[in-house]
PDB file of C-alpha atoms in Angstrom:
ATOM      1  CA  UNK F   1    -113.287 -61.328   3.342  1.00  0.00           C
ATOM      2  CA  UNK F   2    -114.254 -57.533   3.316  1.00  0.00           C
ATOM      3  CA  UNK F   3    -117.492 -56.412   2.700  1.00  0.00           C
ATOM      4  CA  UNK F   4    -115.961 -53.429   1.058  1.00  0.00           C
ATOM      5  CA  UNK F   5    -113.251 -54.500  -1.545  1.00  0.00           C
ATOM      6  CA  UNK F   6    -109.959 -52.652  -2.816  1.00  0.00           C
ATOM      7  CA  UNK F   7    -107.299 -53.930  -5.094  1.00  0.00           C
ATOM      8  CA  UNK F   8    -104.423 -55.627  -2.750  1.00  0.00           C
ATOM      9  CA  UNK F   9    -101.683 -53.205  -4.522  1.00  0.00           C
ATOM     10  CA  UNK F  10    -101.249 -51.173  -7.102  1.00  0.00           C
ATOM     11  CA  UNK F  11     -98.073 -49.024  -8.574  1.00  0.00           C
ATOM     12  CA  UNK F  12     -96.341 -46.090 -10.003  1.00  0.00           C
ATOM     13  CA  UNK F  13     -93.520 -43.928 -11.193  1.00  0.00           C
ATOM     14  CA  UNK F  14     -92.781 -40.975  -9.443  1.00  0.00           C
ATOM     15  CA  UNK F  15     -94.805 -38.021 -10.907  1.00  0.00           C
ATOM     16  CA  UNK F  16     -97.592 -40.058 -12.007  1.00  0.00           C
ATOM     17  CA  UNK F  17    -100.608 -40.464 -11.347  1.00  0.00           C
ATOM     18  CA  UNK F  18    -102.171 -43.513  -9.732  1.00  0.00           C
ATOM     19  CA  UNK F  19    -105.703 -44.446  -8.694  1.00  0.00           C
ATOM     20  CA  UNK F  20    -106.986 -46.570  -6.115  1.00  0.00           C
ATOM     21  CA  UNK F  21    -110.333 -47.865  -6.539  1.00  0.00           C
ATOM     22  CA  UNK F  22    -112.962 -49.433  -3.521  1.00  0.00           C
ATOM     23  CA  UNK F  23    -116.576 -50.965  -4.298  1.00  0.00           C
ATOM     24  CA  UNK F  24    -119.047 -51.755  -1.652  1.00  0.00           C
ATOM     25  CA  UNK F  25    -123.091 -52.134  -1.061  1.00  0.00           C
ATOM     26  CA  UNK F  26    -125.767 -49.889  -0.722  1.00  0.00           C
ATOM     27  CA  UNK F  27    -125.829 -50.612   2.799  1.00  0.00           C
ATOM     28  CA  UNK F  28    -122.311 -49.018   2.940  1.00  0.00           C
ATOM     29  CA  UNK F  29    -120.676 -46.688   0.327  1.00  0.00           C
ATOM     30  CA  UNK F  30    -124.133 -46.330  -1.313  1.00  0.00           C
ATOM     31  CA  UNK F  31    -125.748 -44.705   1.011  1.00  0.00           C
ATOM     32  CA  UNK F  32    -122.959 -42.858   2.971  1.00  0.00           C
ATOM     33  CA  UNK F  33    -119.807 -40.745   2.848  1.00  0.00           C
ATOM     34  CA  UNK F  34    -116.441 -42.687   2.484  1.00  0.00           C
ATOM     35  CA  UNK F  35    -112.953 -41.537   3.983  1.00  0.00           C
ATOM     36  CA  UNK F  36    -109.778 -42.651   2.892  1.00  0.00           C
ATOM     37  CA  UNK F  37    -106.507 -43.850   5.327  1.00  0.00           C
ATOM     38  CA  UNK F  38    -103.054 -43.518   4.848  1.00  0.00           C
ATOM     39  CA  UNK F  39    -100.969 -46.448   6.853  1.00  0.00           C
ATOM     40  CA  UNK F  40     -97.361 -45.948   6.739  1.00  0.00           C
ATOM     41  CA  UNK F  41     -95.277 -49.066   7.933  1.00  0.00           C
ATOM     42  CA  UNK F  42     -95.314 -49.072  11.797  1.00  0.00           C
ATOM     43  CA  UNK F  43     -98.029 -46.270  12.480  1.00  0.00           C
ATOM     44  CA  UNK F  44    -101.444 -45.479  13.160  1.00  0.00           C
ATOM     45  CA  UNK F  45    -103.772 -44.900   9.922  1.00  0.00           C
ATOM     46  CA  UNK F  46    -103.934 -40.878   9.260  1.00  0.00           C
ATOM     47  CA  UNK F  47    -107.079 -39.631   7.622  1.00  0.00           C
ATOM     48  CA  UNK F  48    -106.491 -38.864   4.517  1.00  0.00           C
ATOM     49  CA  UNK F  49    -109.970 -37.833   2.881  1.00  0.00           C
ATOM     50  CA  UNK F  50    -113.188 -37.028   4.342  1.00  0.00           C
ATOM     51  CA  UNK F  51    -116.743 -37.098   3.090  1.00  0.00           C
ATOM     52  CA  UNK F  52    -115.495 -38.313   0.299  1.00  0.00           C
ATOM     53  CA  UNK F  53    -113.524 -35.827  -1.319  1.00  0.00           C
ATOM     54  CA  UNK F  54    -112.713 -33.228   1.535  1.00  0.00           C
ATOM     55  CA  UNK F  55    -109.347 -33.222   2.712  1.00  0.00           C
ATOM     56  CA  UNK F  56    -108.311 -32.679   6.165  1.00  0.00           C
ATOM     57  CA  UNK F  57    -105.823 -29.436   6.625  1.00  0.00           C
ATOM     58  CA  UNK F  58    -102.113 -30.563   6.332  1.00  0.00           C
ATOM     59  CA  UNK F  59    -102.905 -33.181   3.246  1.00  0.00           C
ATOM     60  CA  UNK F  60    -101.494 -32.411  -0.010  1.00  0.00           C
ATOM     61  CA  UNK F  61    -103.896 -31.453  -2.784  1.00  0.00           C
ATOM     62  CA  UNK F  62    -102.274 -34.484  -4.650  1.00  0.00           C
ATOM     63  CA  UNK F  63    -104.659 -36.167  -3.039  1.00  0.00           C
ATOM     64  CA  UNK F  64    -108.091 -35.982  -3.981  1.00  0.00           C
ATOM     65  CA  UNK F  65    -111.402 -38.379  -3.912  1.00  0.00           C
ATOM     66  CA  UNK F  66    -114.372 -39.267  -5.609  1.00  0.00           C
ATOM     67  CA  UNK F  67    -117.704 -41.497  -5.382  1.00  0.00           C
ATOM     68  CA  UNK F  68    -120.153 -42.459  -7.695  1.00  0.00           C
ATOM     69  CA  UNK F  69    -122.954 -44.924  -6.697  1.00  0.00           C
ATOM     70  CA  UNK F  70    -121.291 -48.331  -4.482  1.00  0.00           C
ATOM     71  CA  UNK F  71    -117.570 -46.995  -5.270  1.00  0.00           C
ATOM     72  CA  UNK F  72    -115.160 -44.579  -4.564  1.00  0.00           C
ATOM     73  CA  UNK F  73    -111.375 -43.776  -5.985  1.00  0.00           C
ATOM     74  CA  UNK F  74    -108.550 -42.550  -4.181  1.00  0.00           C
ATOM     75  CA  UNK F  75    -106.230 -40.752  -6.847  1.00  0.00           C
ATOM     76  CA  UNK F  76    -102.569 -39.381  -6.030  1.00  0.00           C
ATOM     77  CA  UNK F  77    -100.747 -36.840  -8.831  1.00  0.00           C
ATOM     78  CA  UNK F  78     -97.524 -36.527  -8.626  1.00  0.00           C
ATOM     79  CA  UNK F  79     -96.615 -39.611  -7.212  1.00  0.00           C
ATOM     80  CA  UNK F  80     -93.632 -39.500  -4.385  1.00  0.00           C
ATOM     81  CA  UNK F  81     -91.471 -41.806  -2.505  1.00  0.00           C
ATOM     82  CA  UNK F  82     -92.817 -41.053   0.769  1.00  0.00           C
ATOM     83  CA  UNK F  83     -96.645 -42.254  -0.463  1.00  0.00           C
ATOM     84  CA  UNK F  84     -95.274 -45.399  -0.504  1.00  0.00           C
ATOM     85  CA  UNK F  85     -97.870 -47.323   2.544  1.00  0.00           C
ATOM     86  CA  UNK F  86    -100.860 -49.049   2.463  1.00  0.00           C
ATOM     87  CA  UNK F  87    -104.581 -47.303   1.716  1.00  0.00           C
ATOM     88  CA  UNK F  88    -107.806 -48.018   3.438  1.00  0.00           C
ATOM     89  CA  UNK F  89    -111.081 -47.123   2.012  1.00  0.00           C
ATOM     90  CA  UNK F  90    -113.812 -46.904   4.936  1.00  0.00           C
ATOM     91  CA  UNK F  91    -117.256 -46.631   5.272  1.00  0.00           C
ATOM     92  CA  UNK F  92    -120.217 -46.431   7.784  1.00  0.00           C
ATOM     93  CA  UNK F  93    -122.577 -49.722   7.124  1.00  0.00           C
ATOM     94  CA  UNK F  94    -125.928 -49.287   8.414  1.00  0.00           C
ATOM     95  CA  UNK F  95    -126.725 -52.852   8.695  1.00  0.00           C
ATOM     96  CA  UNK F  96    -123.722 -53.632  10.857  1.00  0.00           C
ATOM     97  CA  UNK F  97    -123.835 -49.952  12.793  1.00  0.00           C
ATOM     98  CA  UNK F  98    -120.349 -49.975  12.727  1.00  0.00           C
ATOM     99  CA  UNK F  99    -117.550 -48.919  10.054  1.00  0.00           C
ATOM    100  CA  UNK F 100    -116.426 -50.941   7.146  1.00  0.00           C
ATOM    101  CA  UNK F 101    -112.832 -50.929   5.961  1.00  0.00           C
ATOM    102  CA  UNK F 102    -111.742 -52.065   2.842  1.00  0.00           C
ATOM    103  CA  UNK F 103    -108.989 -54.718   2.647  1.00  0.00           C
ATOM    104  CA  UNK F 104    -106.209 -52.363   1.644  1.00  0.00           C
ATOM    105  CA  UNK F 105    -104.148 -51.745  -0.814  1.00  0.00           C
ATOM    106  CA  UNK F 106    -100.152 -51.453  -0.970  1.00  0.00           C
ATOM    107  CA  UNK F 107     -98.867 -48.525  -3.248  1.00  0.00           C
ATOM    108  CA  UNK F 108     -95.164 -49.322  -4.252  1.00  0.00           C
ATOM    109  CA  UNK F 109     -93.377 -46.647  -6.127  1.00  0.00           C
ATOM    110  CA  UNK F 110     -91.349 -48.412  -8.494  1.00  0.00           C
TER     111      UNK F 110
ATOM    112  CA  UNK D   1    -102.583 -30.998  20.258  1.00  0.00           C
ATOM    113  CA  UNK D   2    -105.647 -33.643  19.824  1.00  0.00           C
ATOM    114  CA  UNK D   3    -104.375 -37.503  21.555  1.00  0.00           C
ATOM    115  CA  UNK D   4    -105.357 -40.657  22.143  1.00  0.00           C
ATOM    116  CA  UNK D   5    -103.234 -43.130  24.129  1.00  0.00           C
ATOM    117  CA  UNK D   6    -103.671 -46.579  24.527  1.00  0.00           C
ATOM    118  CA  UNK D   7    -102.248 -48.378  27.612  1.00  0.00           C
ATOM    119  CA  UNK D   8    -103.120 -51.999  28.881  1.00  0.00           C
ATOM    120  CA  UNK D   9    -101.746 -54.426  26.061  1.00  0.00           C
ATOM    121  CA  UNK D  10    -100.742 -57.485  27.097  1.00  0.00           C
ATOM    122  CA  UNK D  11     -99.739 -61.448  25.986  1.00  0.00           C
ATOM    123  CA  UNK D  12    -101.888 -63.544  27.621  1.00  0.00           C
ATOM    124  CA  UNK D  13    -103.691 -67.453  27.183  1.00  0.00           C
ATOM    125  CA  UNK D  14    -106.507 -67.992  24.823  1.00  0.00           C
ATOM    126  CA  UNK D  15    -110.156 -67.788  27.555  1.00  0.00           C
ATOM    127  CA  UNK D  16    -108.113 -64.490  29.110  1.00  0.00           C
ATOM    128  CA  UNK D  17    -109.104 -61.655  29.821  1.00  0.00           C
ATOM    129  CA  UNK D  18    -107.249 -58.155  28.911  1.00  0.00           C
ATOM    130  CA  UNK D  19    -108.615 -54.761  29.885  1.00  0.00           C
ATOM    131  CA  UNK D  20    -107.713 -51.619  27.193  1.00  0.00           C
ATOM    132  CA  UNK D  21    -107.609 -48.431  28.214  1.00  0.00           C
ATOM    133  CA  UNK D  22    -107.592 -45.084  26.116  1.00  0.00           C
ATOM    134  CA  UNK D  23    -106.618 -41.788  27.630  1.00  0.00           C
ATOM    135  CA  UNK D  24    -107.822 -38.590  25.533  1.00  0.00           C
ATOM    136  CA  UNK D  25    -107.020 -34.925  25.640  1.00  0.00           C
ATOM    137  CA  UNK D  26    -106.687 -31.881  23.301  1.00  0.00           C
ATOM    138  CA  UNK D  27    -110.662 -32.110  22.806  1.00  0.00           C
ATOM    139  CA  UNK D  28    -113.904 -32.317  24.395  1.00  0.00           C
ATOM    140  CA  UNK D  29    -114.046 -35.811  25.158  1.00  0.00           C
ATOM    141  CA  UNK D  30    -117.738 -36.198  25.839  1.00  0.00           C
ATOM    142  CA  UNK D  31    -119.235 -34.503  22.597  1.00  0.00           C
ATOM    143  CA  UNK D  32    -117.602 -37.836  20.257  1.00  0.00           C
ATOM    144  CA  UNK D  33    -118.568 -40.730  19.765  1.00  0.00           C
ATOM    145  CA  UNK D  34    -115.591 -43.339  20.097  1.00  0.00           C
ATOM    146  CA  UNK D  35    -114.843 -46.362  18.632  1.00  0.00           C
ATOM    147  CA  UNK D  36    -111.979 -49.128  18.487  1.00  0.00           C
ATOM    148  CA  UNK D  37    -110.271 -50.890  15.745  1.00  0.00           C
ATOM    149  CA  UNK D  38    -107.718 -53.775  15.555  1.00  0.00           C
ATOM    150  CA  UNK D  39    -105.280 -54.749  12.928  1.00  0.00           C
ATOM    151  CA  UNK D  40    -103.782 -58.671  12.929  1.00  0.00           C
ATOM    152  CA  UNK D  41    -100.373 -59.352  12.098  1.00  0.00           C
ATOM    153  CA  UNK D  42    -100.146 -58.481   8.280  1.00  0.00           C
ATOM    154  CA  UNK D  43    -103.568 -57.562   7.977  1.00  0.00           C
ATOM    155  CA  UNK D  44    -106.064 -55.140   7.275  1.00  0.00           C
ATOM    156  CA  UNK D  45    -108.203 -52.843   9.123  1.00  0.00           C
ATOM    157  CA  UNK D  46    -110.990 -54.219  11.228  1.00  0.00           C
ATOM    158  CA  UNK D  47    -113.843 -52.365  13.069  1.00  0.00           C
ATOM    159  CA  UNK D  48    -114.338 -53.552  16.692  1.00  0.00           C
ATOM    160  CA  UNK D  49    -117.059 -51.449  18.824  1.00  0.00           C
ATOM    161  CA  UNK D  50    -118.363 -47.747  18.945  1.00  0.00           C
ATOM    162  CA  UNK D  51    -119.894 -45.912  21.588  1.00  0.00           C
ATOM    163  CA  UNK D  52    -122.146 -43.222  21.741  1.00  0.00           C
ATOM    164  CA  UNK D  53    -121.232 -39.814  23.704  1.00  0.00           C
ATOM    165  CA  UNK D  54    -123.248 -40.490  26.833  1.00  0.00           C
ATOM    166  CA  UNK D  55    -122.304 -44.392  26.678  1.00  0.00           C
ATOM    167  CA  UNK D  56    -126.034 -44.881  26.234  1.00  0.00           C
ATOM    168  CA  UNK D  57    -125.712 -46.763  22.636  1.00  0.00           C
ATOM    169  CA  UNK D  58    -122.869 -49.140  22.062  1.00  0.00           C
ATOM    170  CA  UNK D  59    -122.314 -51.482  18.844  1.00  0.00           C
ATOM    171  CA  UNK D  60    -119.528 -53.834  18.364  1.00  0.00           C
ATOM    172  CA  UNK D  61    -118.793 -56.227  15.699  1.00  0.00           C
ATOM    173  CA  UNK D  62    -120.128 -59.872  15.260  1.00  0.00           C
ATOM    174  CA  UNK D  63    -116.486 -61.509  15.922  1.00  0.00           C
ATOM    175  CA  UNK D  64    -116.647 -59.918  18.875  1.00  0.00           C
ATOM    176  CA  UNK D  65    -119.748 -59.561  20.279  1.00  0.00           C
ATOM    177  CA  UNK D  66    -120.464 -61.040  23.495  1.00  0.00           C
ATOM    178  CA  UNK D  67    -116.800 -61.075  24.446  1.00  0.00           C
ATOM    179  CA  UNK D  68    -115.941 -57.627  24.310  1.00  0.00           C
ATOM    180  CA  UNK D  69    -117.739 -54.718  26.061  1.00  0.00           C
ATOM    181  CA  UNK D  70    -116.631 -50.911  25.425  1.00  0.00           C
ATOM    182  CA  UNK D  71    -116.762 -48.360  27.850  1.00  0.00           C
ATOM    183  CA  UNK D  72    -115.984 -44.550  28.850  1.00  0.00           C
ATOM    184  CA  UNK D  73    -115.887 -42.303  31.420  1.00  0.00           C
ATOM    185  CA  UNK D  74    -116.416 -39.028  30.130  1.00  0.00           C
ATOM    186  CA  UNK D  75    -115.364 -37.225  33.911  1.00  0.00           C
ATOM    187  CA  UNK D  76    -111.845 -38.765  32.915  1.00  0.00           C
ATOM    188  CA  UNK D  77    -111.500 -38.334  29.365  1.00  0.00           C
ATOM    189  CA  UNK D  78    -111.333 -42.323  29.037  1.00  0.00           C
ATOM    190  CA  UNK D  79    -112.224 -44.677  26.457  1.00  0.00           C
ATOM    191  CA  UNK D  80    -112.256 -48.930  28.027  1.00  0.00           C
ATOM    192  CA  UNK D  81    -112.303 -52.421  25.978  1.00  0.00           C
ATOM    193  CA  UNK D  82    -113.253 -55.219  28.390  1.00  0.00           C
ATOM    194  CA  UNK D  83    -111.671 -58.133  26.329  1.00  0.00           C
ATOM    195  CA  UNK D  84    -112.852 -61.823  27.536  1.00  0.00           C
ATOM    196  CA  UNK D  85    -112.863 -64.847  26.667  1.00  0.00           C
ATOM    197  CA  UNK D  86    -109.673 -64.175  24.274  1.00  0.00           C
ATOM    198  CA  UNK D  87    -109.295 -66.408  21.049  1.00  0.00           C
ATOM    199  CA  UNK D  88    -106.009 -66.685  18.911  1.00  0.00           C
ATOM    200  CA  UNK D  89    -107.494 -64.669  16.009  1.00  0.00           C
ATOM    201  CA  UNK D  90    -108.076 -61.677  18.394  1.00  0.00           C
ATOM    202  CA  UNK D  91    -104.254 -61.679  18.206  1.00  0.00           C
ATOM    203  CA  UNK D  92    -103.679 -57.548  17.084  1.00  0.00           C
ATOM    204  CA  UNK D  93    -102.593 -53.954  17.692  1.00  0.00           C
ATOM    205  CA  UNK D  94    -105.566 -52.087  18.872  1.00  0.00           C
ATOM    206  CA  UNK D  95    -106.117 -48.684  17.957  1.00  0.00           C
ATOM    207  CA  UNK D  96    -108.796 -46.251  19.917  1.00  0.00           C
ATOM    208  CA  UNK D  97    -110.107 -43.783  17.301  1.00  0.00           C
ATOM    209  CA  UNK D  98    -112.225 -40.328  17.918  1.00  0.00           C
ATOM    210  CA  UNK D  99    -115.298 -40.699  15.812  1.00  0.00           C
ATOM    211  CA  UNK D 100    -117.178 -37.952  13.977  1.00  0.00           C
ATOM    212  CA  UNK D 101    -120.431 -38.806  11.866  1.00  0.00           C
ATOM    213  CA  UNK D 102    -119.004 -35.695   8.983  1.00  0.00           C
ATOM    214  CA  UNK D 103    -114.790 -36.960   9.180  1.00  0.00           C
ATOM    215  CA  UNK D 104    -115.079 -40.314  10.258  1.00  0.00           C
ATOM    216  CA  UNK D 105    -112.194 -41.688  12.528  1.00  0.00           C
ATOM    217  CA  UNK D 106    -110.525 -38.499  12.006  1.00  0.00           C
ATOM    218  CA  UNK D 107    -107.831 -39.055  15.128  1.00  0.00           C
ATOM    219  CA  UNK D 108    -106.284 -42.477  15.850  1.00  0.00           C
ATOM    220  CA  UNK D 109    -103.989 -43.260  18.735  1.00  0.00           C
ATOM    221  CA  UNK D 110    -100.316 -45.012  18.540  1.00  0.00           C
ATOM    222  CA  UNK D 111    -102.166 -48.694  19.092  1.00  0.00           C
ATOM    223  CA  UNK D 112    -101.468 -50.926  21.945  1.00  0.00           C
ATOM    224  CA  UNK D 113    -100.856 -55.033  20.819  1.00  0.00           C
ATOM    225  CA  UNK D 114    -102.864 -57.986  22.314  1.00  0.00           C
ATOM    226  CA  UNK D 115    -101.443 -61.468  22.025  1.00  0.00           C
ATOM    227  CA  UNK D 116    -103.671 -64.032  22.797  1.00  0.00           C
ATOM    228  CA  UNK D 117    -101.760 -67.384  21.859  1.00  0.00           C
ATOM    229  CA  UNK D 118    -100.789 -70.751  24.259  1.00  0.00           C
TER     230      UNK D 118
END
């Protein structure tokens, strides 16, 4: 079970607009920057968003971040085929000196 | 271009041993910390060690600890998991992952897979 916890999927249209949410501890997401990964089936996770809401060059501005207290949001506008993969919220834990993932969540577009 | 490559999976008996290695070029190897992560079959994400630039301060997480011992050799731009003592559950593509304290595990490598099953 993951200290840091994500709905296991979620769903949308293309051209919508989906969120993906991820709630953790103080020890975690309360009391650091969280980054956001993009897994499509097969490959390494990509970086998606930094410091939570900063995105790497190369990343559409569909995507964008946000935190607020223990949680964070992923949102995607304008939702496309190709964002179809799984999403990892992450997070450094000072307790466990080591990174915290959330459990992931699969995006379908229907 | 910025890579990592991992090399050294293997399938191997549970109480084996497997050595990772993780070759790095593109950047300046010895100014990052570097860390692992594995992924089981159909899973998520899971944190497995970091090390600190000058190998001086190493963490690693608790399924792991005790087993597993990270390494790097900054003269060769290389990044090391000493696996021992394999269990079933270690079972998982390992990734090797650049680690920044302002983008996180901002570059990954392609993953190398470890199965540890009799």
């Amino acid at each position: 079970q993951s200290v840091v916890t994500q709905p296991p999927s979620a769903s949308g249209t293309p051209g919508q607009r989906v969120t993906i949410s991820c709630s953790g501890s103080t020890f975690n997401i309360g009391g650091n920057t969280v980054n956001w990964y993009q897994q499509l089936p097969g490959t390494a996770p990509r970086l998606l968003i930094y410091d939570n809401n900063q995105r790497p060059s190369g990343v559409p501005d569909r995507f964008s971040g946000s935190k607020s207290g223990t949680a964070a949001s992923l949102a995607i506008s304008g939702l496309q085929s190709e964002d179809e993969a799984d999403y990892y919220c992450a997070s450094w834990d000072d307790t466990l000196k080591g990174w915290v993932f959330g459990g992931g969540t699969k995006l379908t577009v229907l | 271009e910025v890579q990592l490559v991992e090399t050294g999976g293997a399938s191997v008996q549970p109480g084996e041993s497997v050595r990772l290695s993780c070759a790095a070029s593109g950047f300046f190897f010895a100014s990052y910390w570097m860390s692992w992560v594995r992924q089981a079959p159909g899973k998520g994400l899971e944190w497995v060690a970091n090390i600190k630039q000058d190998g001086s301060e190493t963490h690693y997480a608790d399924s792991v600890k005790g087993r597993f011992t990270i390494s790097r050799d900054n003269a060769e731009n290389s990044l090391s998991l000493q696996m021992n003592s394999l269990r079933d559950d270690d079972t998982a593509v390992y990734f090797c992952a650049r680690f920044s304290w302002y983008t996180g595990l901002d570059v990954w490598g392609q993953g190398t897979t470890v199965i540890a099953s009799s």
